[in-house]
């Protein structure tokens, strides 16, 4: 259990343990919970603090007040979280990540999908990119487990989704009023719409309340109805795991032969460094910090970093790209802002071939820019009081937006490196992100925009903005930086997610993705993590 001393939490290392996990987000929490429940000694190290659930209402207040930026909600920023960005496109890393117990699941929107069967075989299907060394059938039982563990509300009404036998743990959320507006237009255009599965409770589940409708799911759910990894952190601790917060791992140290990791060296707020020894190590700190840690762990024997004999640690960085079209219609479009998506279309997901990648359409429950926020930035002539109220009555609530996620074609040149010229609060080089778009990814975004514009035209909407290839941004889904494969010269981890170079180092993360598809990655991360836990039980 998490020890206490007279001076506060005990952050000293445990005696050599069975498993040391780096990162207490969904991946690390699921592995820790599964292994601790099975009776293994587990220590989890996380760079950030424990956030008090009581503070979530106050963090929601930060979210809805225009004076606060997204980083302030979960205390991101400063030397600890420094990074640099190079390449064609700037990557705003800290805008949507959290360091702390629970990780970025404290911030996420809660959208969960199984990758399509073709996503595991893009080279075979499309003749471009690459195939994973595992397929949908390998993942299928773990997807079902992950849906149960997270608690997913959904319906089996998506004709384009991969096959499944089990019903979702909870029923889907009902479509919103604006969904019905989009459904009419899509029916006229021959576009099939369907529900969107969600890791939030449509009814009481697993000791957590149903969704209370705060509408601030991203970046904070005050009620706990949306899943976050503190659920499995608590289970792990109840089963005997030790979870140490504010313990950023500085480097991994290997044995003399260079075949195994011996210890994770971590820092504590008192300025001390400690060595946590273990038989097995699981890296679960996400697609940016995992390659950074491996690169920081260079040695005389491994001058290019650990697990990097292929030279691919940090390479093939991918994200999902936004495609959006929004505007106004001459009718009311909403009753309440629910804060998450309830209707989508995957109709055009798998028909791109070599020309373009997958994309999905999302129909936003969206009211448009806040009149209050606009007033705060408009200066002394902004309307206030009764004038602002009249503006809200006249012009608020007639917005519609079709958005979507677009796949990014993996490129070796997109990468995470160390920047020795900029250091964090411990003097370590910060991650430097090199990110750009290739022509195939641009064509994917253009194809999504074309469908979105057709829908808005069918609705006689006045289009007010288009987010396309030249002004797109990331979904903050960090994928591909320790890719999976069977050939040690072309990949970092094997099909079991164990590194080729170090026999006791495992990676539970979207960093192992070979391709990213166009679907939010958390359910696949969770399924892979449960699979890693199974493989670990086989070697412990």
Coordinates of C-alpha atoms in Angstrom, one line a residue:
X1 CA 0.0 0.0 0.0
X2 CA 1.0 3.6 -0.3
X3 CA 3.2 4.2 2.7
X4 CA 3.1 7.2 5.0
X5 CA 5.8 8.7 7.2
X6 CA 5.7 11.5 9.7
X7 CA 7.0 13.7 6.8
X8 CA 4.3 12.8 4.4
X9 CA 4.1 10.0 1.7
X10 CA 6.9 7.5 1.7
X11 CA 8.6 7.7 -1.7
X12 CA 11.5 5.4 -0.9
X13 CA 12.0 2.4 -3.1
X14 CA 10.6 -1.0 -2.3
X15 CA 12.9 -4.1 -2.1
X16 CA 13.3 -5.7 -5.5
X17 CA 9.8 -6.2 -6.7
X18 CA 8.2 -8.4 -9.3
X19 CA 7.1 -5.6 -11.6
X20 CA 7.9 -1.9 -11.9
X21 CA 5.5 0.1 -14.0
X22 CA 6.4 3.6 -15.2
X23 CA 3.2 5.7 -15.6
X24 CA -0.2 5.6 -13.8
X25 CA -2.5 6.3 -16.7
X26 CA -5.0 3.8 -18.2
X27 CA -2.2 1.4 -19.5
X28 CA -0.2 1.3 -16.3
X29 CA -3.2 1.2 -14.0
X30 CA -4.7 -1.7 -15.8
X31 CA -1.5 -3.7 -15.8
X32 CA -1.0 -2.9 -12.1
X33 CA -4.5 -3.8 -11.2
X34 CA -4.4 -7.1 -13.1
X35 CA -1.0 -8.2 -11.7
X36 CA -1.5 -7.1 -8.1
X37 CA -4.9 -8.9 -8.0
X38 CA -3.0 -12.0 -9.2
X39 CA -0.7 -11.7 -6.2
X40 CA 2.4 -10.2 -7.7
X41 CA 4.4 -7.4 -6.0
X42 CA 3.9 -4.2 -8.1
X43 CA 5.4 -0.7 -7.8
X44 CA 4.1 2.1 -10.0
X45 CA 6.1 5.3 -10.5
X46 CA 4.4 8.4 -11.9
X47 CA 5.9 11.8 -12.6
X48 CA 2.9 13.8 -11.4
X49 CA 0.8 14.3 -8.2
X50 CA -2.3 12.8 -6.8
X51 CA -5.2 15.0 -7.6
X52 CA -7.9 15.2 -4.9
X53 CA -11.3 14.3 -6.4
X54 CA -12.9 17.0 -4.2
X55 CA -11.1 19.6 -6.4
X56 CA -12.8 18.5 -9.6
X57 CA -15.6 21.0 -9.3
X58 CA -13.1 23.8 -8.9
X59 CA -11.2 22.5 -12.0
X60 CA -14.5 22.5 -13.9
X61 CA -14.8 26.2 -12.9
X62 CA -11.4 26.8 -14.5
X63 CA -12.6 25.1 -17.7
X64 CA -15.6 27.3 -18.2
X65 CA -13.9 30.6 -17.4
X66 CA -12.3 32.2 -20.5
X67 CA -9.4 33.6 -18.4
X68 CA -8.0 30.1 -17.9
X69 CA -6.1 28.2 -20.7
X70 CA -6.4 24.5 -21.1
X71 CA -3.1 23.8 -19.4
X72 CA -4.2 25.4 -16.2
X73 CA -7.1 22.9 -15.5
X74 CA -4.7 20.1 -14.6
X75 CA -1.6 22.3 -13.7
X76 CA 0.4 21.6 -16.8
X77 CA 3.3 23.9 -17.8
X78 CA 6.6 25.2 -16.6
X79 CA 10.0 23.6 -16.6
X80 CA 8.6 20.1 -15.7
X81 CA 6.6 20.0 -18.8
X82 CA 8.9 21.9 -21.2
X83 CA 9.1 20.7 -24.8
X84 CA 10.1 22.0 -28.2
X85 CA 8.4 21.6 -31.6
X86 CA 10.1 21.6 -35.0
X87 CA 9.0 20.7 -38.5
X88 CA 6.2 21.8 -40.8
X89 CA 3.6 22.0 -38.1
X90 CA 3.8 23.3 -34.5
X91 CA 2.6 20.6 -32.0
X92 CA 1.0 22.1 -28.9
X93 CA 1.9 19.2 -26.6
X94 CA 0.7 20.5 -23.2
X95 CA -2.7 21.6 -24.4
X96 CA -4.2 18.2 -23.8
X97 CA -2.1 16.0 -21.5
X98 CA -2.0 15.5 -17.8
X99 CA 0.9 14.4 -15.6
X100 CA -0.4 12.8 -12.4
X101 CA -2.1 9.7 -11.0
X102 CA -4.8 8.9 -13.7
X103 CA -2.8 10.5 -16.5
X104 CA -4.5 12.0 -19.5
X105 CA -7.6 9.9 -18.8
X106 CA -8.4 12.7 -16.4
X107 CA -8.7 15.0 -19.4
X108 CA -10.0 12.8 -22.2
X109 CA -13.4 12.9 -23.9
X110 CA -14.1 9.2 -23.2
X111 CA -14.6 8.0 -26.8
X112 CA -13.8 4.3 -27.2
X113 CA -13.7 2.1 -30.4
X114 CA -12.3 -1.1 -31.6
X115 CA -9.9 -0.6 -34.5
X116 CA -11.4 -1.9 -37.8
X117 CA -10.0 -5.3 -39.0
X118 CA -8.4 -3.5 -42.0
X119 CA -6.5 -1.2 -39.6
X120 CA -4.3 -4.1 -38.6
X121 CA -3.6 -4.9 -42.3
X122 CA -3.3 -1.6 -44.1
X123 CA -0.5 -2.8 -46.4
X124 CA -2.6 -5.8 -47.4
X125 CA -5.8 -3.8 -47.8
X126 CA -4.5 -0.6 -49.3
X127 CA -1.1 -1.4 -50.7
X128 CA 0.5 1.4 -48.6
X129 CA 1.9 1.8 -45.0
X130 CA 2.4 -1.4 -43.1
X131 CA 0.6 -4.4 -41.5
X132 CA 0.7 -5.1 -37.8
X133 CA 2.2 -8.4 -36.7
X134 CA -1.1 -9.1 -34.9
X135 CA -4.6 -9.0 -36.2
X136 CA -8.1 -8.1 -35.0
X137 CA -8.7 -11.7 -33.9
X138 CA -5.8 -11.5 -31.6
X139 CA -7.2 -8.4 -30.0
X140 CA -10.9 -9.4 -30.0
X141 CA -11.1 -11.0 -26.5
X142 CA -9.0 -8.2 -25.0
X143 CA -11.3 -5.6 -26.6
X144 CA -14.3 -7.2 -24.8
X145 CA -12.4 -7.3 -21.5
X146 CA -11.4 -3.7 -21.9
X147 CA -15.0 -2.6 -22.5
X148 CA -16.0 -4.3 -19.3
X149 CA -13.1 -2.9 -17.3
X150 CA -13.6 0.7 -18.4
X151 CA -17.4 0.5 -18.6
X152 CA -18.6 1.4 -22.1
X153 CA -22.1 2.6 -23.1
X154 CA -22.9 1.6 -26.7
X155 CA -25.2 -0.1 -29.2
X156 CA -24.5 -2.7 -31.9
X157 CA -25.9 -0.4 -34.6
X158 CA -22.7 0.4 -36.6
X159 CA -22.7 -1.7 -39.8
X160 CA -19.1 -0.7 -40.5
X161 CA -17.7 -1.8 -37.2
X162 CA -15.7 -5.0 -36.7
X163 CA -17.6 -8.1 -35.6
X164 CA -18.4 -8.6 -31.9
X165 CA -20.3 -11.2 -29.9
X166 CA -20.8 -9.5 -26.6
X167 CA -23.2 -6.6 -25.9
X168 CA -21.8 -3.4 -24.5
X169 CA -21.8 -3.3 -20.7
X170 CA -24.3 -0.4 -20.8
X171 CA -26.9 0.9 -23.3
X172 CA -25.9 3.7 -25.6
X173 CA -26.7 7.3 -24.8
X174 CA -29.8 8.6 -26.8
X175 CA -29.2 10.8 -29.8
X176 CA -29.4 14.5 -29.2
X177 CA -31.8 16.9 -30.9
X178 CA -29.0 18.2 -33.2
X179 CA -28.2 14.5 -34.1
X180 CA -31.8 14.3 -35.5
X181 CA -31.1 17.3 -37.7
X182 CA -28.0 15.8 -39.1
X183 CA -29.7 12.4 -39.5
X184 CA -32.3 14.0 -41.8
X185 CA -29.6 15.5 -44.0
X186 CA -27.5 12.3 -44.1
X187 CA -30.5 10.2 -45.1
X188 CA -31.1 12.5 -48.1
X189 CA -27.4 12.1 -49.0
X190 CA -27.3 8.3 -48.5
X191 CA -25.0 8.6 -45.5
X192 CA -25.5 6.0 -42.7
X193 CA -25.3 7.3 -39.2
X194 CA -25.0 5.3 -36.0
X195 CA -24.3 5.7 -32.3
X196 CA -20.9 6.3 -30.7
X197 CA -19.6 4.1 -27.9
X198 CA -18.5 6.0 -24.8
X199 CA -16.6 5.2 -21.6
X200 CA -19.1 7.0 -19.4
X201 CA -22.0 5.6 -17.5
X202 CA -25.4 5.8 -19.1
X203 CA -26.6 4.1 -15.9
X204 CA -25.0 3.3 -12.6
X205 CA -22.0 1.0 -13.2
X206 CA -19.1 -0.4 -11.2
X207 CA -19.9 1.7 -8.1
X208 CA -20.0 4.9 -10.2
X209 CA -23.0 7.2 -10.8
X210 CA -24.6 7.7 -14.2
X211 CA -23.6 10.8 -16.3
X212 CA -24.8 13.9 -14.6
X213 CA -24.6 16.1 -17.8
X214 CA -22.1 18.7 -16.6
X215 CA -21.0 19.0 -20.3
X216 CA -17.3 19.6 -19.4
X217 CA -16.1 16.0 -20.0
X218 CA -13.0 17.3 -21.7
X219 CA -11.1 18.3 -19.6
X220 CA -12.8 17.3 -16.4
X221 CA -15.7 15.2 -15.3
X222 CA -16.7 16.3 -11.8
X223 CA -19.0 13.3 -11.1
X224 CA -16.7 10.4 -11.9
X225 CA -19.3 9.0 -14.4
X226 CA -16.7 9.1 -17.1
X227 CA -14.0 6.5 -16.7
X228 CA -10.5 7.5 -15.6
X229 CA -7.5 5.5 -14.6
X230 CA -7.8 6.3 -10.9
X231 CA -10.5 3.5 -10.9
X232 CA -7.8 0.9 -11.5
X233 CA -5.1 2.7 -9.5
X234 CA -7.4 2.2 -6.5
X235 CA -8.0 -1.4 -7.3
X236 CA -4.3 -2.0 -7.7
X237 CA -3.6 -0.4 -4.3
X238 CA -6.4 -2.4 -2.6
X239 CA -4.7 -5.5 -3.9
X240 CA -1.3 -4.5 -2.5
X241 CA 0.4 -2.5 -5.3
X242 CA 2.5 0.5 -4.2
X243 CA 1.8 3.7 -6.3
X244 CA 4.3 6.5 -5.9
X245 CA 3.4 9.9 -7.1
X246 CA 5.7 12.8 -7.9
X247 CA 8.4 10.3 -8.8
X248 CA 9.6 11.1 -12.4
X249 CA 11.8 8.4 -13.7
X250 CA 15.1 9.9 -14.8
X251 CA 16.6 6.9 -16.6
X252 CA 16.6 3.1 -16.7
X253 CA 19.8 1.2 -15.8
X254 CA 20.7 -2.1 -17.4
X255 CA 22.8 -5.0 -16.2
X256 CA 26.4 -5.6 -17.2
X257 CA 25.5 -7.9 -20.1
X258 CA 23.0 -5.3 -21.5
X259 CA 20.3 -7.9 -21.7
X260 CA 17.9 -6.7 -18.9
X261 CA 16.9 -3.6 -17.0
X262 CA 18.0 -3.6 -13.4
X263 CA 16.4 -0.5 -12.0
X264 CA 14.4 2.6 -12.7
X265 CA 16.1 5.7 -11.2
X266 CA 13.5 8.2 -10.1
X267 CA 13.6 11.6 -8.4
X268 CA 11.5 12.8 -5.5
X269 CA 10.4 16.3 -4.4
X270 CA 13.0 16.3 -1.6
X271 CA 15.7 16.3 -4.2
X272 CA 16.8 12.7 -3.7
X273 CA 17.2 10.0 -6.4
X274 CA 16.2 6.4 -5.7
X275 CA 16.7 3.1 -7.6
X276 CA 13.6 0.8 -7.9
X277 CA 14.8 -2.7 -8.8
X278 CA 12.4 -5.2 -10.4
X279 CA 12.3 -8.5 -12.3
X280 CA 10.2 -7.0 -15.0
X281 CA 9.6 -3.4 -16.2
X282 CA 6.5 -2.0 -18.0
X283 CA 6.8 1.4 -19.7
X284 CA 3.3 3.0 -19.7
X285 CA 4.0 6.7 -19.8
X286 CA 2.6 7.4 -23.3
X287 CA 3.9 8.0 -26.8
X288 CA 6.0 11.0 -26.0
X289 CA 7.6 10.2 -22.6
X290 CA 8.3 6.5 -23.3
X291 CA 10.7 7.2 -26.2
X292 CA 12.1 10.1 -24.3
X293 CA 12.9 7.9 -21.3
X294 CA 14.6 5.2 -23.5
X295 CA 16.7 7.9 -25.2
X296 CA 17.6 9.4 -21.8
X297 CA 18.8 6.0 -20.7
X298 CA 21.8 5.9 -23.1
X299 CA 24.9 4.2 -21.8
X300 CA 28.4 3.3 -23.0
X301 CA 27.0 0.0 -24.3
X302 CA 23.9 1.7 -25.8
X303 CA 25.0 5.2 -26.8
X304 CA 21.8 5.7 -28.9
X305 CA 19.4 4.9 -26.0
X306 CA 17.9 1.7 -24.7
X307 CA 15.8 -0.7 -27.0
X308 CA 17.1 1.3 -29.9
X309 CA 19.2 -1.1 -32.0
X310 CA 16.8 -0.5 -34.9
X311 CA 17.2 3.3 -34.6
X312 CA 13.4 3.6 -34.5
X313 CA 12.8 4.7 -30.9
X314 CA 10.8 7.9 -31.3
X315 CA 10.2 7.3 -35.0
X316 CA 6.9 7.1 -36.9
X317 CA 5.2 9.5 -34.5
X318 CA 1.5 9.8 -35.5
X319 CA -1.6 11.6 -34.4
X320 CA -5.1 11.9 -35.7
X321 CA -5.9 15.1 -37.7
X322 CA -9.0 17.3 -37.4
X323 CA -11.4 18.0 -40.3
X324 CA -14.2 20.4 -39.4
X325 CA -17.0 22.4 -41.0
X326 CA -19.3 24.6 -39.0
X327 CA -21.8 27.3 -39.3
X328 CA -25.3 28.4 -38.6
X329 CA -28.8 27.5 -39.7
X330 CA -32.1 29.3 -39.5
X331 CA -33.5 27.1 -36.7
X332 CA -32.7 26.1 -33.2
X333 CA -30.2 23.3 -33.1
X334 CA -29.8 22.3 -29.4
X335 CA -31.5 21.9 -26.1
X336 CA -28.6 21.1 -23.8
X337 CA -24.9 20.8 -24.4
X338 CA -24.1 17.2 -23.4
X339 CA -20.3 17.5 -23.8
X340 CA -19.7 14.4 -25.9
X341 CA -20.5 12.9 -29.3
X342 CA -23.5 10.6 -29.6
X343 CA -23.7 10.1 -33.4
X344 CA -21.1 9.3 -36.0
X345 CA -20.6 7.8 -39.4
X346 CA -17.8 5.3 -40.4
X347 CA -19.2 4.8 -43.9
X348 CA -16.2 6.2 -45.6
X349 CA -13.6 4.7 -43.3
X350 CA -12.3 1.7 -45.3
X351 CA -12.8 2.8 -48.9
X352 CA -9.8 5.1 -49.4
X353 CA -7.3 2.6 -50.7
X354 CA -3.9 3.9 -51.7
X355 CA -5.3 7.4 -52.5
X356 CA -6.2 8.4 -48.9
X357 CA -6.4 7.0 -45.4
X358 CA -9.4 6.3 -43.2
X359 CA -11.6 9.0 -41.7
X360 CA -14.8 9.1 -39.6
X361 CA -17.5 11.8 -39.3
X362 CA -18.6 13.1 -36.0
X363 CA -21.8 15.2 -35.4
X364 CA -21.2 17.7 -32.6
X365 CA -23.7 18.6 -30.0
X366 CA -22.6 22.1 -30.3
X367 CA -24.0 25.6 -29.6
X368 CA -21.2 27.7 -31.1
X369 CA -18.8 30.2 -29.6
X370 CA -19.9 31.4 -26.1
X371 CA -21.3 35.0 -26.3
X372 CA -19.8 35.6 -22.9
X373 CA -16.4 34.5 -24.1
X374 CA -16.7 36.7 -27.1
X375 CA -17.8 39.6 -25.0
X376 CA -14.7 39.2 -22.7
X377 CA -12.4 39.6 -25.7
X378 CA -14.3 42.3 -27.5
X379 CA -13.1 45.3 -25.4
X380 CA -15.1 48.2 -23.9
X381 CA -17.8 48.2 -26.6
X382 CA -18.8 44.6 -25.8
X383 CA -22.5 44.0 -24.7
X384 CA -23.2 43.3 -21.1
X385 CA -26.2 42.9 -18.9
X386 CA -29.5 43.1 -20.7
X387 CA -27.7 43.7 -24.0
X388 CA -25.7 40.5 -23.7
X389 CA -28.8 38.6 -22.7
X390 CA -30.6 39.8 -25.8
X391 CA -27.6 38.8 -27.9
X392 CA -27.8 35.3 -26.5
X393 CA -31.6 35.1 -27.2
X394 CA -31.1 36.3 -30.7
X395 CA -28.1 34.4 -31.9
X396 CA -27.1 31.6 -29.6
X397 CA -28.2 28.1 -30.2
X398 CA -28.3 27.8 -34.0
X399 CA -24.8 26.4 -34.7
X400 CA -24.1 23.0 -36.3
X401 CA -20.7 21.4 -36.8
X402 CA -19.6 18.2 -38.5
X403 CA -16.1 17.2 -37.4
X404 CA -14.0 14.1 -37.9
X405 CA -10.8 12.3 -37.2
X406 CA -8.5 11.5 -40.1
X407 CA -5.7 9.0 -40.2
X408 CA -2.1 10.1 -40.5
X409 CA 0.1 8.0 -42.8
X410 CA 3.1 6.9 -40.7
X411 CA 6.4 8.6 -41.8
X412 CA 9.8 7.8 -40.4
X413 CA 10.7 11.5 -40.4
X414 CA 7.9 12.3 -37.9
X415 CA 9.7 11.7 -34.6
X416 CA 10.4 12.4 -31.0
X417 CA 14.0 13.4 -30.2
X418 CA 15.9 14.9 -27.3
X419 CA 16.7 18.6 -27.3
X420 CA 19.9 19.1 -25.3
X421 CA 19.6 22.9 -25.5
X422 CA 16.4 22.9 -23.4
X423 CA 16.2 21.1 -20.1
X424 CA 13.4 20.2 -17.6
X425 CA 13.3 20.9 -13.9
X426 CA 15.8 18.0 -13.4
X427 CA 18.2 19.1 -16.0
X428 CA 17.2 16.5 -18.6
X429 CA 16.8 17.3 -22.3
X430 CA 13.2 17.9 -23.2
X431 CA 11.3 16.1 -25.9
X432 CA 11.5 17.7 -29.3
X433 CA 8.6 16.9 -31.7
X434 CA 9.1 16.8 -35.4
X435 CA 5.7 16.7 -37.1
X436 CA 4.5 17.2 -40.7
X437 CA 1.8 16.1 -43.0
X438 CA 2.3 14.0 -46.2
X439 CA 0.2 14.3 -49.3
X440 CA -1.9 11.2 -48.6
X441 CA -2.9 12.6 -45.2
X442 CA -3.8 15.9 -46.8
X443 CA -6.0 14.1 -49.3
X444 CA -7.7 12.3 -46.4
X445 CA -8.6 15.6 -44.7
X446 CA -9.8 17.0 -48.0
X447 CA -12.1 13.9 -48.5
X448 CA -13.6 14.4 -45.0
X449 CA -14.2 18.1 -45.7
X450 CA -15.9 17.3 -49.0
X451 CA -18.5 15.1 -47.1
X452 CA -18.9 17.6 -44.3
X453 CA -19.6 20.5 -46.8
X454 CA -22.1 18.3 -48.6
X455 CA -24.0 17.7 -45.3
X456 CA -24.0 21.4 -44.4
X457 CA -25.2 22.3 -47.9
X458 CA -28.0 19.9 -47.5
X459 CA -29.0 21.7 -44.3
X460 CA -28.9 25.1 -46.1
X461 CA -26.3 26.1 -43.5
X462 CA -24.2 29.3 -43.7
X463 CA -20.7 27.9 -43.4
X464 CA -18.6 30.0 -41.2
X465 CA -15.4 28.0 -40.8
X466 CA -13.6 25.1 -42.4
X467 CA -10.7 23.3 -40.8
X468 CA -8.8 21.5 -43.6
X469 CA -5.3 20.4 -44.5
X470 CA -3.8 23.9 -44.2
X471 CA -5.1 24.8 -40.7
X472 CA -5.7 21.4 -39.2
X473 CA -4.5 20.4 -35.7
X474 CA -3.9 17.2 -33.7
X475 CA -6.3 15.1 -31.6
X476 CA -3.5 14.6 -29.1
X477 CA -3.4 10.8 -29.7
X478 CA 0.3 10.0 -29.5
X479 CA 1.0 6.9 -31.5
X480 CA 3.8 5.0 -33.2
X481 CA 7.1 5.9 -31.4
X482 CA 8.0 2.3 -30.3
X483 CA 6.4 0.4 -33.1
X484 CA 5.6 -3.3 -33.0
X485 CA 7.0 -5.8 -35.4
X486 CA 8.7 -9.2 -35.9
X487 CA 11.9 -7.9 -37.4
X488 CA 14.2 -6.3 -34.7
X489 CA 15.8 -4.2 -37.5
X490 CA 12.4 -2.6 -38.4
X491 CA 10.6 -2.3 -35.0
X492 CA 11.2 -1.7 -31.3
X493 CA 8.9 -4.3 -29.6
X494 CA 7.8 -7.7 -30.6
X495 CA 4.1 -8.9 -31.1
X496 CA 3.9 -9.4 -27.3
X497 CA 5.0 -5.8 -26.7
X498 CA 8.3 -6.8 -25.2
X499 CA 11.3 -4.9 -26.5
X500 CA 13.6 -6.9 -28.9
X501 CA 16.7 -5.7 -27.1
X502 CA 15.8 -6.1 -23.4
X503 CA 14.1 -9.3 -22.3
X504 CA 12.4 -7.8 -19.3
X505 CA 11.2 -4.5 -20.8
X506 CA 7.6 -4.2 -22.0
X507 CA 5.7 -1.3 -23.5
X508 CA 2.0 -0.8 -22.8
X509 CA 1.0 2.2 -25.0
X510 CA -0.2 3.5 -28.3
X511 CA 3.4 4.0 -29.0
X512 CA 3.5 0.4 -30.3
X513 CA 0.9 1.1 -32.9
X514 CA 2.1 0.4 -36.5
X515 CA -0.8 2.4 -38.0
X516 CA -3.2 4.6 -36.2
X517 CA -6.5 4.2 -38.1
X518 CA -8.9 7.1 -37.5
X519 CA -10.4 6.0 -34.2
X520 CA -9.6 7.2 -30.7
X521 CA -6.9 4.9 -29.4
X522 CA -7.7 4.4 -25.7
X523 CA -9.7 1.2 -26.0
X524 CA -6.9 -0.3 -28.0
X525 CA -4.4 0.9 -25.4
X526 CA -6.5 -0.8 -22.7
X527 CA -6.8 -4.0 -24.7
X528 CA -3.0 -4.2 -25.4
X529 CA -2.3 -3.5 -21.7
X530 CA -4.5 -6.4 -20.6
X531 CA -2.7 -8.5 -23.2
X532 CA 0.7 -7.4 -21.8
X533 CA -0.5 -8.3 -18.3
X534 CA -1.3 -11.8 -19.5
X535 CA 2.1 -12.2 -21.1
X536 CA 3.8 -11.0 -18.0
X537 CA 2.0 -13.6 -15.9
X538 CA 3.5 -16.2 -18.2
X539 CA 7.1 -15.1 -17.4
X540 CA 6.8 -14.1 -13.7

